[in-house]
Amino acid sequence: MKRNAVWVFGAVTAVLLAGCGGPGGSGGGSDELVVSGFSFGAEEFEKTVVAPFEEETGIRVTFDPGSNSDRYNRLLVDRARPDVDVVLISDLFAADGEREGLFTDIDPGSVPNRADTVEFARDAPGQGIPYTFTLPGVLYSTDAFPDGPPTVASLWDPELAGRIAVPDISATAGIPFLIAVAETFGSGPQDVDTAFAKLAELKPNVLQFYSSTTELLSLLERGEVVAAPGLDLFAYDAVEAGRPVAWAPFDRGRVLSYNKAEIVEGAANTDGAQRFVNYLLSPEVQTRTATAFSDKPVNRAATVPPIMTEVSGGAATDPGAAGYVPLDLDFVGANRGAWIDRFAREVSG
């Protein structure tokens, strides 16, 4: 199974496992299930997760692709008669859905594998359960930085004029970088006014504001940029291929992003949905998904491929011990729309 480094998050799209069973949340007995997840890498997900689940349980699943936002909007439109049982979705969309009442509580007794997950996944607030995460930090050229990675503050060095890339705030690494800048130059992670002012000052150093993994890696590998805030998994294939690219955590302001498994309010097969979530959290499945498409596991008993620890270090298996904390989703959710407008007006425009 070929690993796909863009499975994340960040960018983040849908696998819809379509099934029968009418709406109404009866919860029991159905041998069909609908799961909405991530479409980039859908074929790998089907082979690695769905097919073994079908074989083990006898529950039949199918799926269709779609983006995070499209899937979320569909849930809003179909909330009176949902045709989805489980949603695999990014943390920000999960928080929005929980506030909207789109999801329901998961019975702790039906998901015993959660007890074996790392702290942030075990104790995450809300209704759903995190099942994988990604780490924002800085990607850099080892030719340009032979003595170690750049710090957040060093990205403002005049010697880097026109030589860095910065994630658009709508990209997965965008808000974590904003928070890292607030932590570095301001009074704390919520001092976004200082962060926006500093990002405006960074513009002479920015060759490109990127939203695509492909364009970022191309810029790094061609040497057009030498550093860029970005996700750790962007570096896996490049490092494995021996290219002069590395990744390091931010020296200040380490926040992680994660994907969450949610059960839809009014789902036709809540019993099967909870069984699927528990299966997704098992060490065997978490090991397979780490190998197949670089989903970092939350189950402490899972095994990760060597490239994951080579690039991400101990944070690949224990992000909390490496200083990472989850995003403050209430704070971000309340301000994200205004930040997107402000970024376009004050920073990238």
Short mmCIF file of C-alpha atoms in Angstrom, two decimals:
data_model
loop_
_atom_site.label_atom_id
_atom_site.label_comp_id
_atom_site.label_asym_id
_atom_site.label_seq_id
_atom_site.Cartn_x
_atom_site.Cartn_y
_atom_site.Cartn_z
CA MET A 1 0.00 0.00 0.00
CA LYS A 2 1.54 3.22 -1.07
CA ARG A 3 1.63 5.88 1.59
CA ASN A 4 0.03 9.18 0.59
CA ALA A 5 1.48 12.18 2.38
CA VAL A 6 -1.52 14.39 1.80
CA TRP A 7 -3.95 12.24 3.78
CA VAL A 8 -4.27 14.85 6.36
CA PHE A 9 -5.63 17.15 7.44
CA GLY A 10 -5.25 19.38 6.54
CA ALA A 11 -6.30 19.42 3.44
CA VAL A 12 -8.98 17.06 4.28
CA THR A 13 -11.73 15.31 2.15
CA ALA A 14 -14.33 12.49 2.28
CA VAL A 15 -14.90 8.77 2.11
CA LEU A 16 -18.64 8.07 2.23
CA LEU A 17 -19.45 4.52 3.04
CA ALA A 18 -23.03 4.37 1.82
CA GLY A 19 -25.50 1.94 3.26
CA CYS A 20 -29.17 1.27 3.62
CA GLY A 21 -31.15 1.58 6.79
CA GLY A 22 -33.60 4.44 7.16
CA PRO A 23 -33.13 7.48 9.36
CA GLY A 24 -34.34 7.67 12.88
CA GLY A 25 -31.51 6.36 15.02
CA SER A 26 -32.93 2.93 15.84
CA GLY A 27 -29.35 1.92 16.46
CA GLY A 28 -29.63 -1.81 16.17
CA GLY A 29 -29.29 -4.78 13.96
CA SER A 30 -28.42 -3.41 10.55
CA ASP A 31 -25.75 -5.17 8.51
CA GLU A 32 -25.03 -2.01 6.50
CA LEU A 33 -23.21 1.14 7.54
CA VAL A 34 -22.54 4.60 6.14
CA VAL A 35 -19.23 6.23 7.08
CA SER A 36 -18.13 9.63 5.82
CA GLY A 37 -14.36 10.11 5.81
CA PHE A 38 -11.46 11.38 3.68
CA SER A 39 -11.47 10.96 -0.11
CA PHE A 40 -7.81 11.65 -0.87
CA GLY A 41 -6.45 8.17 -0.30
CA ALA A 42 -9.93 6.63 -0.38
CA GLU A 43 -8.75 3.53 -2.24
CA GLU A 44 -6.06 2.89 0.37
CA PHE A 45 -8.58 3.48 3.16
CA GLU A 46 -10.99 0.99 1.61
CA LYS A 47 -8.33 -1.70 1.37
CA THR A 48 -6.70 -1.02 4.73
CA VAL A 49 -9.71 -0.30 6.93
CA VAL A 50 -13.03 -0.96 5.24
CA ALA A 51 -12.46 -4.37 3.65
CA PRO A 52 -11.01 -5.97 6.81
CA PHE A 53 -13.86 -4.47 8.85
CA GLU A 54 -16.41 -6.00 6.49
CA GLU A 55 -14.70 -9.37 6.68
CA GLU A 56 -14.48 -9.28 10.47
CA THR A 57 -18.03 -8.07 11.18
CA GLY A 58 -20.18 -8.99 8.18
CA ILE A 59 -21.29 -5.36 7.97
CA ARG A 60 -21.38 -4.14 4.37
CA VAL A 61 -19.94 -0.72 3.52
CA THR A 62 -19.52 1.36 0.36
CA PHE A 63 -18.23 4.90 -0.10
CA ASP A 64 -18.19 8.08 -2.25
CA PRO A 65 -15.64 10.94 -2.18
CA GLY A 66 -16.22 14.54 -1.16
CA SER A 67 -14.55 17.43 0.62
CA ASN A 68 -14.73 18.23 4.32
CA SER A 69 -16.87 21.30 3.68
CA ASP A 70 -19.15 19.50 1.21
CA ARG A 71 -19.72 16.65 3.65
CA TYR A 72 -20.37 19.02 6.51
CA ASN A 73 -22.86 21.03 4.46
CA ARG A 74 -24.60 17.81 3.45
CA LEU A 75 -25.00 16.91 7.12
CA LEU A 76 -26.62 20.30 7.72
CA VAL A 77 -29.03 19.88 4.81
CA ASP A 78 -29.92 16.27 5.68
CA ARG A 79 -30.03 16.65 9.46
CA ALA A 80 -33.73 15.70 9.62
CA ARG A 81 -33.12 12.45 7.70
CA PRO A 82 -29.37 11.70 7.81
CA ASP A 83 -28.01 9.05 5.47
CA VAL A 84 -24.64 8.79 7.24
CA ASP A 85 -23.80 6.87 10.43
CA VAL A 86 -20.14 7.75 11.11
CA VAL A 87 -18.26 10.89 10.08
CA LEU A 88 -14.46 11.06 10.01
CA ILE A 89 -13.73 14.78 9.92
CA SER A 90 -11.19 17.40 10.94
CA ASP A 91 -11.21 18.86 14.43
CA LEU A 92 -12.56 22.28 13.43
CA PHE A 93 -15.47 20.85 11.44
CA ALA A 94 -16.14 18.34 14.22
CA ALA A 95 -16.39 21.17 16.74
CA ASP A 96 -18.73 23.09 14.44
CA GLY A 97 -20.92 20.01 14.04
CA GLU A 98 -21.06 19.39 17.76
CA ARG A 99 -22.19 22.97 18.34
CA GLU A 100 -24.85 22.50 15.65
CA GLY A 101 -26.17 19.30 17.25
CA LEU A 102 -25.25 17.14 14.25
CA PHE A 103 -23.57 14.42 16.32
CA THR A 104 -24.47 12.25 19.28
CA ASP A 105 -22.61 10.87 22.28
CA ILE A 106 -20.59 7.68 21.92
CA ASP A 107 -21.21 5.03 24.58
CA PRO A 108 -17.86 4.61 26.40
CA GLY A 109 -18.58 0.94 26.99
CA SER A 110 -18.86 0.34 23.24
CA VAL A 111 -15.44 1.84 22.51
CA PRO A 112 -13.01 0.21 24.97
CA ASN A 113 -10.02 0.90 22.70
CA ARG A 114 -10.24 4.57 23.64
CA ALA A 115 -8.76 3.71 27.04
CA ASP A 116 -5.51 2.77 25.28
CA THR A 117 -5.09 6.06 23.42
CA VAL A 118 -2.70 8.92 24.15
CA GLU A 119 -3.84 11.57 26.59
CA PHE A 120 -5.24 14.18 24.20
CA ALA A 121 -7.37 11.56 22.40
CA ARG A 122 -8.51 9.90 25.61
CA ASP A 123 -9.51 13.20 27.22
CA ALA A 124 -10.66 15.21 24.18
CA PRO A 125 -13.81 17.23 24.87
CA GLY A 126 -16.95 16.83 22.83
CA GLN A 127 -18.81 13.85 21.51
CA GLY A 128 -16.44 12.25 19.02
CA ILE A 129 -13.03 10.63 19.45
CA PRO A 130 -9.74 11.67 17.80
CA TYR A 131 -8.23 8.79 15.82
CA THR A 132 -5.22 10.42 14.14
CA PHE A 133 -3.32 13.70 14.31
CA THR A 134 -0.82 15.83 12.45
CA LEU A 135 1.98 18.06 13.68
CA PRO A 136 2.54 21.61 12.40
CA GLY A 137 6.14 22.79 12.43
CA VAL A 138 8.70 24.02 9.92
CA LEU A 139 9.95 22.29 6.79
CA TYR A 140 13.39 23.42 5.73
CA SER A 141 16.30 22.79 3.40
CA THR A 142 19.14 20.99 5.14
CA ASP A 143 21.50 22.57 2.61
CA ALA A 144 20.44 26.06 3.72
CA PHE A 145 20.30 25.14 7.43
CA PRO A 146 23.06 22.56 7.97
CA ASP A 147 23.33 23.34 11.70
CA GLY A 148 19.69 22.76 12.58
CA PRO A 149 16.19 24.03 11.88
CA PRO A 150 15.17 27.69 11.80
CA THR A 151 13.20 29.08 14.72
CA VAL A 152 9.90 30.85 14.25
CA ALA A 153 11.55 34.23 14.91
CA SER A 154 14.37 33.52 12.45
CA LEU A 155 11.92 33.43 9.54
CA TRP A 156 11.94 37.26 9.77
CA ASP A 157 15.71 37.38 9.11
CA PRO A 158 16.32 39.83 6.21
CA GLU A 159 18.73 37.30 4.70
CA LEU A 160 15.68 35.14 3.91
CA ALA A 161 14.07 37.79 1.69
CA GLY A 162 12.02 36.03 -0.99
CA ARG A 163 13.11 32.60 0.26
CA ILE A 164 10.29 31.31 2.45
CA ALA A 165 6.74 30.08 1.86
CA VAL A 166 3.88 30.60 4.30
CA PRO A 167 0.65 28.59 4.52
CA ASP A 168 -2.57 30.35 3.70
CA ILE A 169 -4.60 30.62 6.88
CA SER A 170 -7.20 28.25 5.42
CA ALA A 171 -4.56 25.52 5.02
CA THR A 172 -4.18 22.98 7.82
CA ALA A 173 -0.94 24.58 9.02
CA GLY A 174 -2.25 28.14 8.70
CA ILE A 175 -3.92 28.69 12.06
CA PRO A 176 -1.26 26.73 13.99
CA PHE A 177 1.38 29.03 12.45
CA LEU A 178 -0.68 32.09 13.44
CA ILE A 179 -0.74 30.77 17.01
CA ALA A 180 3.00 30.04 16.96
CA VAL A 181 3.65 33.64 15.86
CA ALA A 182 1.38 34.95 18.63
CA GLU A 183 3.24 32.80 21.16
CA THR A 184 6.64 33.93 19.84
CA PHE A 185 6.08 37.67 19.52
CA GLY A 186 2.98 38.39 21.59
CA SER A 187 1.66 37.84 25.08
CA GLY A 188 0.43 34.32 24.38
CA PRO A 189 -1.38 32.09 21.88
CA GLN A 190 -4.48 34.31 21.77
CA ASP A 191 -2.59 37.52 20.97
CA VAL A 192 -3.53 37.37 17.31
CA ASP A 193 -3.36 41.14 16.84
CA THR A 194 0.39 40.99 17.39
CA ALA A 195 0.59 37.91 15.18
CA PHE A 196 -1.16 39.60 12.26
CA ALA A 197 1.07 42.65 12.58
CA LYS A 198 4.18 40.46 12.52
CA LEU A 199 2.92 38.43 9.56
CA ALA A 200 2.41 41.66 7.62
CA GLU A 201 6.06 42.49 8.34
CA LEU A 202 7.10 39.07 7.03
CA LYS A 203 5.87 39.73 3.48
CA PRO A 204 9.30 40.73 2.04
CA ASN A 205 10.58 37.26 2.93
CA VAL A 206 7.61 35.40 1.42
CA LEU A 207 7.97 34.06 -2.08
CA GLN A 208 4.58 32.40 -1.98
CA PHE A 209 1.54 31.90 0.24
CA TYR A 210 0.73 28.26 -0.41
CA SER A 211 -2.41 26.18 -0.05
CA SER A 212 -1.24 23.01 -1.80
CA THR A 213 1.23 20.42 -0.55
CA THR A 214 2.40 19.80 -4.09
CA GLU A 215 3.37 23.41 -4.71
CA LEU A 216 5.18 23.66 -1.36
CA LEU A 217 7.26 20.53 -1.90
CA SER A 218 8.09 21.61 -5.43
CA LEU A 219 9.36 24.97 -4.16
CA LEU A 220 11.48 23.29 -1.49
CA GLU A 221 12.94 20.64 -3.75
CA ARG A 222 13.83 23.18 -6.46
CA GLY A 223 15.50 25.37 -3.84
CA GLU A 224 13.24 28.33 -4.54
CA VAL A 225 12.33 28.45 -0.85
CA VAL A 226 14.46 27.22 2.03
CA ALA A 227 11.90 27.17 4.85
CA ALA A 228 8.15 26.99 5.27
CA PRO A 229 5.78 26.36 8.15
CA GLY A 230 4.02 23.09 7.33
CA LEU A 231 2.97 19.64 8.44
CA ASP A 232 5.40 16.89 9.35
CA LEU A 233 3.90 14.37 6.96
CA PHE A 234 4.77 16.63 4.02
CA ALA A 235 8.40 15.66 4.60
CA TYR A 236 8.03 11.87 4.79
CA ASP A 237 8.37 11.01 1.12
CA ALA A 238 11.10 13.61 0.50
CA VAL A 239 13.20 12.41 3.43
CA GLU A 240 12.68 8.76 2.49
CA ALA A 241 13.86 9.58 -1.04
CA GLY A 242 17.03 11.19 0.32
CA ARG A 243 16.21 14.76 -0.67
CA PRO A 244 17.73 17.62 1.37
CA VAL A 245 14.50 18.36 3.23
CA ALA A 246 13.72 18.02 6.94
CA TRP A 247 11.00 18.97 9.40
CA ALA A 248 11.12 20.20 12.99
CA PRO A 249 8.53 21.27 15.57
CA PHE A 250 8.04 24.98 16.13
CA ASP A 251 10.27 26.14 18.97
CA ARG A 252 7.29 28.06 20.39
CA GLY A 253 3.54 27.51 20.12
CA ARG A 254 3.19 23.80 19.41
CA VAL A 255 -0.42 22.91 18.65
CA LEU A 256 -1.60 19.76 16.91
CA SER A 257 -4.53 19.16 14.61
CA TYR A 258 -6.51 15.94 14.58
CA ASN A 259 -9.27 14.06 12.81
CA LYS A 260 -12.25 12.89 14.82
CA ALA A 261 -14.70 10.01 14.47
CA GLU A 262 -18.23 11.25 15.14
CA ILE A 263 -21.56 9.39 15.18
CA VAL A 264 -24.36 11.27 13.47
CA GLU A 265 -27.46 12.24 15.43
CA GLY A 266 -30.32 10.12 14.09
CA ALA A 267 -28.01 7.54 12.51
CA ALA A 268 -29.72 4.35 11.35
CA ASN A 269 -27.06 2.01 12.71
CA THR A 270 -25.53 3.44 15.87
CA ASP A 271 -24.50 -0.01 17.11
CA GLY A 272 -22.52 -0.65 13.94
CA ALA A 273 -21.17 2.89 14.04
CA GLN A 274 -19.76 2.43 17.53
CA ARG A 275 -18.29 -0.90 16.48
CA PHE A 276 -16.56 0.81 13.57
CA VAL A 277 -15.13 3.57 15.78
CA ASN A 278 -13.75 1.02 18.23
CA TYR A 279 -12.27 -0.95 15.31
CA LEU A 280 -10.65 2.22 13.93
CA LEU A 281 -8.95 2.79 17.31
CA SER A 282 -7.57 -0.75 17.59
CA PRO A 283 -3.76 -1.10 17.58
CA GLU A 284 -3.85 -3.37 14.54
CA VAL A 285 -5.82 -0.92 12.40
CA GLN A 286 -3.84 2.05 13.67
CA THR A 287 -0.61 0.28 12.73
CA ARG A 288 -1.92 -0.48 9.24
CA THR A 289 -3.08 3.07 8.57
CA ALA A 290 0.23 4.49 9.80
CA THR A 291 2.05 2.32 7.28
CA ALA A 292 -0.42 2.72 4.41
CA PHE A 293 -0.98 6.47 4.39
CA SER A 294 0.92 8.05 7.28
CA ASP A 295 -1.96 8.47 9.72
CA LYS A 296 -0.21 8.93 13.04
CA PRO A 297 -1.84 6.58 15.55
CA VAL A 298 -3.43 7.57 18.83
CA ASN A 299 -3.40 4.01 20.19
CA ARG A 300 -0.30 3.64 22.35
CA ALA A 301 0.14 -0.01 21.36
CA ALA A 302 0.30 0.75 17.63
CA THR A 303 3.59 0.57 15.74
CA VAL A 304 4.70 3.35 13.40
CA PRO A 305 6.96 3.01 10.34
CA PRO A 306 10.60 4.11 10.79
CA ILE A 307 10.24 7.17 8.54
CA MET A 308 7.60 8.57 10.88
CA THR A 309 9.90 8.66 13.89
CA GLU A 310 12.87 9.69 11.72
CA VAL A 311 11.04 12.85 10.64
CA SER A 312 8.72 13.59 13.56
CA GLY A 313 10.72 12.14 16.44
CA GLY A 314 8.96 11.14 19.63
CA ALA A 315 6.04 13.42 18.82
CA ALA A 316 4.89 10.81 16.29
CA THR A 317 3.81 8.54 19.13
CA ASP A 318 3.49 10.88 22.13
CA PRO A 319 2.78 14.45 21.04
CA GLY A 320 2.01 15.58 24.58
CA ALA A 321 5.47 14.62 25.81
CA ALA A 322 6.91 16.67 22.92
CA GLY A 323 5.05 19.77 24.07
CA TYR A 324 2.09 19.63 21.69
CA VAL A 325 -1.41 20.57 22.81
CA PRO A 326 -4.66 20.52 20.80
CA LEU A 327 -6.02 23.71 19.27
CA ASP A 328 -8.40 25.71 21.43
CA LEU A 329 -11.33 24.88 19.17
CA ASP A 330 -13.78 27.23 20.90
CA PHE A 331 -11.41 30.18 20.45
CA VAL A 332 -10.58 29.27 16.85
CA GLY A 333 -14.18 28.47 15.93
CA ALA A 334 -15.39 31.83 17.22
CA ASN A 335 -12.79 33.76 15.20
CA ARG A 336 -11.86 31.68 12.15
CA GLY A 337 -14.07 33.54 9.67
CA ALA A 338 -12.75 36.93 10.74
CA TRP A 339 -9.17 35.65 10.62
CA ILE A 340 -9.57 34.40 7.05
CA ASP A 341 -10.80 37.83 5.95
CA ARG A 342 -8.10 39.60 7.93
CA PHE A 343 -5.32 37.39 6.53
CA ALA A 344 -6.39 38.18 2.97
CA ARG A 345 -6.60 41.89 3.73
CA GLU A 346 -3.51 42.43 5.90
CA VAL A 347 -1.09 39.62 5.05
CA SER A 348 -1.46 37.90 1.69
CA GLY A 349 -3.20 40.70 -0.22
#
